mmCIF file of C-alpha atoms in Angstrom:
data_model
loop_
_atom_site.group_PDB
_atom_site.id
_atom_site.type_symbol
_atom_site.label_atom_id
_atom_site.label_comp_id
_atom_site.label_asym_id
_atom_site.label_seq_id
_atom_site.Cartn_x
_atom_site.Cartn_y
_atom_site.Cartn_z
ATOM 1 C CA UNK A 1 0.023 0.109 -0.108
ATOM 2 C CA UNK A 2 1.182 3.478 -0.755
ATOM 3 C CA UNK A 3 2.693 5.299 2.316
ATOM 4 C CA UNK A 4 1.654 8.898 2.770
ATOM 5 C CA UNK A 5 1.199 11.132 5.782
ATOM 6 C CA UNK A 6 -2.257 11.322 7.174
ATOM 7 C CA UNK A 7 -2.674 13.830 9.856
ATOM 8 C CA UNK A 8 -6.263 13.973 11.767
ATOM 9 C CA UNK A 9 -7.252 17.722 12.347
ATOM 10 C CA UNK A 10 -10.165 19.403 13.794
ATOM 11 C CA UNK A 11 -12.048 22.277 12.103
ATOM 12 C CA UNK A 12 -11.960 24.960 14.709
ATOM 13 C CA UNK A 13 -13.491 28.113 12.925
ATOM 14 C CA UNK A 14 -17.132 29.250 13.818
ATOM 15 C CA UNK A 15 -19.425 30.268 11.316
ATOM 16 C CA UNK A 16 -21.260 33.631 11.347
ATOM 17 C CA UNK A 17 -24.932 33.920 11.316
ATOM 18 C CA UNK A 18 -24.145 36.891 8.771
ATOM 19 C CA UNK A 19 -22.847 34.377 6.214
ATOM 20 C CA UNK A 20 -24.198 35.626 2.853
ATOM 21 C CA UNK A 21 -26.867 33.287 1.372
ATOM 22 C CA UNK A 22 -24.959 33.097 -1.830
ATOM 23 C CA UNK A 23 -21.427 32.857 -0.178
ATOM 24 C CA UNK A 24 -19.363 32.046 -3.203
ATOM 25 C CA UNK A 25 -18.881 35.742 -4.330
ATOM 26 C CA UNK A 26 -22.688 36.001 -5.254
ATOM 27 C CA UNK A 27 -22.629 32.937 -7.535
ATOM 28 C CA UNK A 28 -25.885 31.070 -6.566
ATOM 29 C CA UNK A 29 -25.283 28.119 -8.583
ATOM 30 C CA UNK A 30 -21.801 27.350 -7.248
ATOM 31 C CA UNK A 31 -22.974 28.111 -3.656
ATOM 32 C CA UNK A 32 -25.814 25.600 -3.947
ATOM 33 C CA UNK A 33 -23.587 23.022 -5.583
ATOM 34 C CA UNK A 34 -21.331 23.318 -2.408
ATOM 35 C CA UNK A 35 -24.298 23.561 -0.004
ATOM 36 C CA UNK A 36 -25.569 20.204 -1.496
ATOM 37 C CA UNK A 37 -22.121 18.717 -0.816
ATOM 38 C CA UNK A 38 -22.403 19.888 2.721
ATOM 39 C CA UNK A 39 -25.744 18.197 3.159
ATOM 40 C CA UNK A 40 -24.567 14.804 1.806
ATOM 41 C CA UNK A 41 -21.011 14.836 3.551
ATOM 42 C CA UNK A 42 -22.157 13.697 7.132
ATOM 43 C CA UNK A 43 -23.904 10.599 5.712
ATOM 44 C CA UNK A 44 -21.144 9.780 3.214
ATOM 45 C CA UNK A 45 -18.564 10.002 5.818
ATOM 46 C CA UNK A 46 -20.564 7.472 8.118
ATOM 47 C CA UNK A 47 -20.730 5.224 5.156
ATOM 48 C CA UNK A 48 -17.094 5.331 4.573
ATOM 49 C CA UNK A 49 -16.385 4.621 8.244
ATOM 50 C CA UNK A 50 -18.684 1.699 8.489
ATOM 51 C CA UNK A 51 -17.350 0.326 5.555
ATOM 52 C CA UNK A 52 -13.395 0.665 6.246
ATOM 53 C CA UNK A 53 -14.133 -0.458 9.795
ATOM 54 C CA UNK A 54 -15.520 -3.675 8.669
ATOM 55 C CA UNK A 55 -12.255 -4.096 6.435
ATOM 56 C CA UNK A 56 -9.795 -3.386 9.215
ATOM 57 C CA UNK A 57 -9.857 -6.966 10.622
ATOM 58 C CA UNK A 58 -8.982 -8.372 7.334
ATOM 59 C CA UNK A 59 -5.823 -6.280 7.162
ATOM 60 C CA UNK A 60 -2.607 -7.982 8.770
ATOM 61 C CA UNK A 61 -0.095 -5.265 8.302
ATOM 62 C CA UNK A 62 0.517 -2.637 11.109
ATOM 63 C CA UNK A 63 0.974 0.295 8.973
ATOM 64 C CA UNK A 64 -1.968 -0.343 6.702
ATOM 65 C CA UNK A 65 -3.953 -0.610 9.895
ATOM 66 C CA UNK A 66 -2.762 2.640 11.126
ATOM 67 C CA UNK A 67 -3.194 4.448 8.046
ATOM 68 C CA UNK A 68 -6.880 3.320 7.785
ATOM 69 C CA UNK A 69 -7.565 4.330 11.266
ATOM 70 C CA UNK A 70 -6.296 7.878 10.504
ATOM 71 C CA UNK A 71 -8.228 7.938 7.544
ATOM 72 C CA UNK A 72 -11.280 7.135 9.668
ATOM 73 C CA UNK A 73 -10.581 10.079 12.136
ATOM 74 C CA UNK A 74 -10.388 12.405 9.276
ATOM 75 C CA UNK A 75 -13.689 11.309 7.959
ATOM 76 C CA UNK A 76 -15.396 11.630 11.282
ATOM 77 C CA UNK A 77 -14.019 15.203 11.559
ATOM 78 C CA UNK A 78 -15.264 16.013 7.992
ATOM 79 C CA UNK A 79 -18.731 15.053 8.981
ATOM 80 C CA UNK A 80 -18.751 17.029 12.101
ATOM 81 C CA UNK A 81 -17.344 20.110 10.450
ATOM 82 C CA UNK A 82 -20.070 20.245 7.786
ATOM 83 C CA UNK A 83 -22.883 19.416 10.045
ATOM 84 C CA UNK A 84 -21.997 22.462 12.284
ATOM 85 C CA UNK A 85 -22.926 24.511 8.994
ATOM 86 C CA UNK A 86 -26.268 23.134 8.805
ATOM 87 C CA UNK A 87 -27.510 25.638 11.588
ATOM 88 C CA UNK A 88 -26.571 28.652 9.387
ATOM 89 C CA UNK A 89 -28.647 27.181 6.450
ATOM 90 C CA UNK A 90 -31.607 26.556 8.724
ATOM 91 C CA UNK A 91 -31.138 30.234 9.994
ATOM 92 C CA UNK A 92 -31.059 31.436 6.391
ATOM 93 C CA UNK A 93 -34.564 29.755 5.817
ATOM 94 C CA UNK A 94 -33.605 26.782 3.758
ATOM 95 C CA UNK A 95 -35.680 23.561 4.068
ATOM 96 C CA UNK A 96 -33.391 20.655 3.699
ATOM 97 C CA UNK A 97 -34.028 17.797 6.139
ATOM 98 C CA UNK A 98 -36.515 16.057 3.810
ATOM 99 C CA UNK A 99 -33.823 15.890 1.094
ATOM 100 C CA UNK A 100 -31.302 14.609 3.634
ATOM 101 C CA UNK A 101 -33.750 11.982 4.882
ATOM 102 C CA UNK A 102 -34.553 10.882 1.377
ATOM 103 C CA UNK A 103 -30.850 10.438 0.609
ATOM 104 C CA UNK A 104 -30.318 8.574 3.628
ATOM 105 C CA UNK A 105 -33.145 6.386 3.173
ATOM 106 C CA UNK A 106 -32.063 5.430 -0.490
ATOM 107 C CA UNK A 107 -28.392 5.168 0.158
ATOM 108 C CA UNK A 108 -27.835 3.859 3.762
ATOM 109 C CA UNK A 109 -31.191 2.116 4.645
ATOM 110 C CA UNK A 110 -31.875 0.412 1.349
ATOM 111 C CA UNK A 111 -28.865 -0.014 -0.751
ATOM 112 C CA UNK A 112 -26.348 -0.219 1.937
ATOM 113 C CA UNK A 113 -27.752 -3.256 3.533
ATOM 114 C CA UNK A 114 -28.160 -5.320 0.358
ATOM 115 C CA UNK A 115 -24.736 -4.440 -1.130
ATOM 116 C CA UNK A 116 -21.603 -6.829 -0.398
ATOM 117 C CA UNK A 117 -18.787 -5.565 1.303
ATOM 118 C CA UNK A 118 -16.369 -5.942 -1.800
ATOM 119 C CA UNK A 119 -18.859 -3.852 -3.671
ATOM 120 C CA UNK A 120 -19.157 -1.235 -0.837
ATOM 121 C CA UNK A 121 -15.468 -0.798 -0.627
ATOM 122 C CA UNK A 122 -15.421 -0.452 -4.261
ATOM 123 C CA UNK A 123 -17.981 2.568 -4.190
ATOM 124 C CA UNK A 124 -15.962 4.007 -1.489
ATOM 125 C CA UNK A 125 -12.923 4.055 -3.528
ATOM 126 C CA UNK A 126 -14.559 5.567 -6.349
ATOM 127 C CA UNK A 127 -16.389 8.163 -4.453
ATOM 128 C CA UNK A 128 -13.126 8.885 -2.666
ATOM 129 C CA UNK A 129 -11.628 9.633 -6.160
ATOM 130 C CA UNK A 130 -14.476 11.898 -6.856
ATOM 131 C CA UNK A 131 -13.866 13.860 -3.700
ATOM 132 C CA UNK A 132 -10.047 13.910 -4.429
ATOM 133 C CA UNK A 133 -10.394 15.273 -7.904
ATOM 134 C CA UNK A 134 -12.980 17.896 -6.764
ATOM 135 C CA UNK A 135 -10.267 18.914 -4.253
ATOM 136 C CA UNK A 136 -7.723 19.156 -6.710
ATOM 137 C CA UNK A 137 -9.749 21.363 -9.138
ATOM 138 C CA UNK A 138 -11.163 23.643 -6.551
ATOM 139 C CA UNK A 139 -7.662 23.989 -5.018
ATOM 140 C CA UNK A 140 -5.532 24.229 -8.215
ATOM 141 C CA UNK A 141 -8.044 26.705 -9.979
ATOM 142 C CA UNK A 142 -8.596 28.658 -6.772
ATOM 143 C CA UNK A 143 -12.288 28.432 -7.286
ATOM 144 C CA UNK A 144 -13.041 29.812 -3.763
ATOM 145 C CA UNK A 145 -10.721 32.814 -4.079
ATOM 146 C CA UNK A 146 -13.803 35.105 -3.513
ATOM 147 C CA UNK A 147 -15.833 32.909 -1.166
ATOM 148 C CA UNK A 148 -16.790 33.944 2.491
ATOM 149 C CA UNK A 149 -13.535 32.987 4.334
ATOM 150 C CA UNK A 150 -14.934 30.729 6.851
ATOM 151 C CA UNK A 151 -16.863 28.739 4.132
ATOM 152 C CA UNK A 152 -13.795 28.795 2.110
ATOM 153 C CA UNK A 153 -11.631 27.406 4.982
ATOM 154 C CA UNK A 154 -14.070 24.763 5.526
ATOM 155 C CA UNK A 155 -14.145 23.343 1.984
ATOM 156 C CA UNK A 156 -10.660 23.811 1.451
ATOM 157 C CA UNK A 157 -9.695 21.988 4.617
ATOM 158 C CA UNK A 158 -11.888 19.203 3.432
ATOM 159 C CA UNK A 159 -10.445 19.023 -0.024
ATOM 160 C CA UNK A 160 -6.973 19.090 1.289
ATOM 161 C CA UNK A 161 -7.477 16.193 3.399
ATOM 162 C CA UNK A 162 -9.352 14.254 0.660
ATOM 163 C CA UNK A 163 -6.207 14.680 -1.423
ATOM 164 C CA UNK A 164 -3.823 13.719 1.576
ATOM 165 C CA UNK A 165 -5.875 10.288 2.193
ATOM 166 C CA UNK A 166 -7.064 9.762 -1.428
ATOM 167 C CA UNK A 167 -4.959 6.400 -1.974
ATOM 168 C CA UNK A 168 -6.456 4.796 1.388
ATOM 169 C CA UNK A 169 -9.679 3.164 0.134
ATOM 170 C CA UNK A 170 -8.189 2.434 -3.332
ATOM 171 C CA UNK A 171 -5.294 0.639 -1.685
ATOM 172 C CA UNK A 172 -7.310 -1.467 0.720
ATOM 173 C CA UNK A 173 -9.498 -2.306 -2.359
ATOM 174 C CA UNK A 174 -6.405 -3.453 -4.290
ATOM 175 C CA UNK A 175 -5.323 -5.442 -1.332
ATOM 176 C CA UNK A 176 -8.418 -7.422 -0.547
ATOM 177 C CA UNK A 177 -10.402 -7.616 -3.637
ATOM 178 C CA UNK A 178 -8.112 -6.519 -6.668
ATOM 179 C CA UNK A 179 -10.421 -7.656 -9.644
ATOM 180 C CA UNK A 180 -10.691 -4.924 -12.150
ATOM 181 C CA UNK A 181 -14.365 -5.679 -13.019
ATOM 182 C CA UNK A 182 -15.281 -5.053 -9.335
ATOM 183 C CA UNK A 183 -13.689 -1.378 -9.473
ATOM 184 C CA UNK A 184 -15.748 -0.705 -12.685
ATOM 185 C CA UNK A 185 -18.903 -1.957 -10.852
ATOM 186 C CA UNK A 186 -18.139 0.426 -7.906
ATOM 187 C CA UNK A 187 -17.717 3.379 -10.544
ATOM 188 C CA UNK A 188 -20.786 2.297 -12.403
ATOM 189 C CA UNK A 189 -22.994 2.614 -9.341
ATOM 190 C CA UNK A 190 -21.268 5.825 -7.682
ATOM 191 C CA UNK A 191 -20.973 8.177 -10.597
ATOM 192 C CA UNK A 192 -24.669 8.462 -11.625
ATOM 193 C CA UNK A 193 -25.779 8.448 -8.097
ATOM 194 C CA UNK A 194 -23.536 11.267 -7.093
ATOM 195 C CA UNK A 195 -24.172 13.652 -9.733
ATOM 196 C CA UNK A 196 -27.959 12.946 -9.650
ATOM 197 C CA UNK A 197 -28.043 13.666 -6.141
ATOM 198 C CA UNK A 198 -25.704 16.766 -6.457
ATOM 199 C CA UNK A 199 -28.037 18.135 -9.220
ATOM 200 C CA UNK A 200 -31.232 17.377 -7.315
ATOM 201 C CA UNK A 201 -29.992 18.927 -4.235
ATOM 202 C CA UNK A 202 -28.735 22.313 -6.096
ATOM 203 C CA UNK A 203 -32.132 22.598 -7.999
ATOM 204 C CA UNK A 204 -34.036 22.243 -4.722
ATOM 205 C CA UNK A 205 -32.036 24.862 -3.049
ATOM 206 C CA UNK A 206 -32.230 27.309 -6.121
ATOM 207 C CA UNK A 207 -35.871 26.592 -6.235
ATOM 208 C CA UNK A 208 -36.324 27.824 -2.628
ATOM 209 C CA UNK A 209 -34.222 30.919 -3.632
ATOM 210 C CA UNK A 210 -36.678 31.287 -6.679
ATOM 211 C CA UNK A 211 -33.679 31.190 -8.975
ATOM 212 C CA UNK A 212 -34.266 28.033 -10.557
ATOM 213 C CA UNK A 213 -35.471 29.506 -13.777
ATOM 214 C CA UNK A 214 -33.053 32.507 -13.806
ATOM 215 C CA UNK A 215 -30.992 32.825 -16.917
ATOM 216 C CA UNK A 216 -28.293 34.403 -14.683
ATOM 217 C CA UNK A 217 -28.191 31.359 -12.623
ATOM 218 C CA UNK A 218 -27.870 29.046 -15.423
ATOM 219 C CA UNK A 219 -24.986 31.240 -17.033
ATOM 220 C CA UNK A 220 -23.153 30.850 -13.599
ATOM 221 C CA UNK A 221 -23.826 27.036 -13.890
ATOM 222 C CA UNK A 222 -22.533 27.104 -17.470
ATOM 223 C CA UNK A 223 -19.216 29.197 -16.340
ATOM 224 C CA UNK A 224 -18.595 26.601 -13.818
ATOM 225 C CA UNK A 225 -19.067 23.565 -16.108
ATOM 226 C CA UNK A 226 -17.622 24.957 -19.403
ATOM 227 C CA UNK A 227 -16.178 28.393 -19.834
ATOM 228 C CA UNK A 228 -14.466 29.424 -16.435
ATOM 229 C CA UNK A 229 -13.797 26.314 -14.425
ATOM 230 C CA UNK A 230 -14.262 23.666 -17.249
ATOM 231 C CA UNK A 231 -15.450 21.130 -14.675
ATOM 232 C CA UNK A 232 -17.372 18.845 -17.006
ATOM 233 C CA UNK A 233 -14.103 18.252 -19.331
ATOM 234 C CA UNK A 234 -12.087 18.021 -16.156
ATOM 235 C CA UNK A 235 -14.117 15.692 -14.380
ATOM 236 C CA UNK A 236 -14.450 13.547 -17.413
ATOM 237 C CA UNK A 237 -10.617 13.199 -17.658
ATOM 238 C CA UNK A 238 -10.218 12.397 -13.982
ATOM 239 C CA UNK A 239 -12.933 9.647 -14.329
ATOM 240 C CA UNK A 240 -11.467 8.141 -17.626
ATOM 241 C CA UNK A 241 -8.060 8.103 -15.609
ATOM 242 C CA UNK A 242 -9.980 6.007 -12.720
ATOM 243 C CA UNK A 243 -11.133 3.779 -15.300
ATOM 244 C CA UNK A 244 -7.716 2.571 -16.596
ATOM 245 C CA UNK A 245 -6.606 -0.695 -15.461
ATOM 246 C CA UNK A 246 -3.268 0.403 -14.052
ATOM 247 C CA UNK A 247 -4.433 3.614 -12.320
ATOM 248 C CA UNK A 248 -3.475 4.612 -8.937
ATOM 249 C CA UNK A 249 -4.454 7.804 -7.147
ATOM 250 C CA UNK A 250 -0.838 8.944 -6.682
ATOM 251 C CA UNK A 251 -0.217 8.997 -10.413
ATOM 252 C CA UNK A 252 -1.314 12.738 -9.865
ATOM 253 C CA UNK A 253 0.905 14.067 -7.001
ATOM 254 C CA UNK A 254 -1.085 17.116 -6.058
ATOM 255 C CA UNK A 255 0.026 16.850 -2.405
ATOM 256 C CA UNK A 256 1.619 20.483 -2.447
ATOM 257 C CA UNK A 257 -1.913 21.800 -2.737
ATOM 258 C CA UNK A 258 -3.174 19.994 0.518
ATOM 259 C CA UNK A 259 0.132 21.280 2.306
ATOM 260 C CA UNK A 260 -0.594 24.862 1.197
ATOM 261 C CA UNK A 261 -4.017 24.850 2.560
ATOM 262 C CA UNK A 262 -3.014 23.053 5.862
ATOM 263 C CA UNK A 263 0.019 25.491 6.506
ATOM 264 C CA UNK A 264 -2.254 28.515 5.680
ATOM 265 C CA UNK A 265 -5.037 27.518 8.210
ATOM 266 C CA UNK A 266 -2.913 26.057 10.890
ATOM 267 C CA UNK A 267 -0.313 28.906 11.062
ATOM 268 C CA UNK A 268 -2.883 31.880 10.778
ATOM 269 C CA UNK A 269 -3.375 34.401 13.315
ATOM 270 C CA UNK A 270 -6.533 32.879 14.365
ATOM 271 C CA UNK A 271 -5.801 29.120 13.317
ATOM 272 C CA UNK A 272 -8.836 27.172 11.603
ATOM 273 C CA UNK A 273 -7.235 23.817 12.138
ATOM 274 C CA UNK A 274 -6.059 21.948 15.120
ATOM 275 C CA UNK A 275 -4.141 18.875 14.779
ATOM 276 C CA UNK A 276 -5.455 15.608 16.697
ATOM 277 C CA UNK A 277 -2.679 13.818 18.673
ATOM 278 C CA UNK A 278 -2.331 10.189 17.289
ATOM 279 C CA UNK A 279 -0.406 8.046 19.922
ATOM 280 C CA UNK A 280 0.071 4.227 20.204
ATOM 281 C CA UNK A 281 0.777 1.542 17.941
ATOM 282 C CA UNK A 282 -1.304 0.181 15.141
ATOM 283 C CA UNK A 283 -3.437 -2.117 17.304
ATOM 284 C CA UNK A 284 -4.401 0.892 19.440
ATOM 285 C CA UNK A 285 -5.135 3.131 16.390
ATOM 286 C CA UNK A 286 -7.506 0.442 15.081
ATOM 287 C CA UNK A 287 -9.334 0.445 18.328
ATOM 288 C CA UNK A 288 -9.766 4.159 17.995
ATOM 289 C CA UNK A 289 -10.998 3.946 14.538
ATOM 290 C CA UNK A 290 -13.604 1.484 15.593
ATOM 291 C CA UNK A 291 -14.879 3.943 17.950
ATOM 292 C CA UNK A 292 -15.022 6.810 15.576
ATOM 293 C CA UNK A 293 -18.710 8.033 15.654
ATOM 294 C CA UNK A 294 -20.444 7.248 12.220
ATOM 295 C CA UNK A 295 -21.580 10.509 10.731
#
């Protein structure tokens, strides 16, 4: 398995009740893409934790167990960090609990119990690739440069750590169930679901703003996909890379992007990140990982 340093951290910044409704520099479409991401993150992170926790007893390598346990700690912190922002969305008047309950019912109460563990791990490996390439593009292109500072810090911290641990689920999959068709199956299940849910959530929030039919909103969406951020083309390229038989996440070494964010937000006059001490051997870390709160 690839050896990369994974450091669990807590996001310590507080969110202001005066956060603008369209906090991405007035871009309603991009704001609600990321708001939808915030709404699905806690459930997703719980799914990753439950899946990798079940894989831990199958690993007999101390370094691999330690790496997975730190991955689980990072994921638990991501869910907690994003969930804290929900109260601001509610104060702004957004109704989203029904959307979240629907996503949870579909993914975690219906699909998860009937999905075999190897397929679940393949799905986690794929969605972790999606998280990592979103992180790469948002950080490399500085897409959030004009965003509200606290929300920018939340997402860039999350994206940095997605880059930092992007190899973990993939490496566990390759160690336990390396069949290439299994990787393709996970991608076939994840990619349509991810983009369908993201689009549905964005549309639901835009509808609440009465902007779903606005030409300006769809121009913003077009700039994100095509003319400014080129996310449609770039996402297609990242997916195509994932589907190559000899793919590995660290064939794209973007660790410098992650380090830049961590150093900035850890060393600021008012730090937004606090490192979590990790002590003891691999066995102790595995026990910690099993105790991480799902979601």
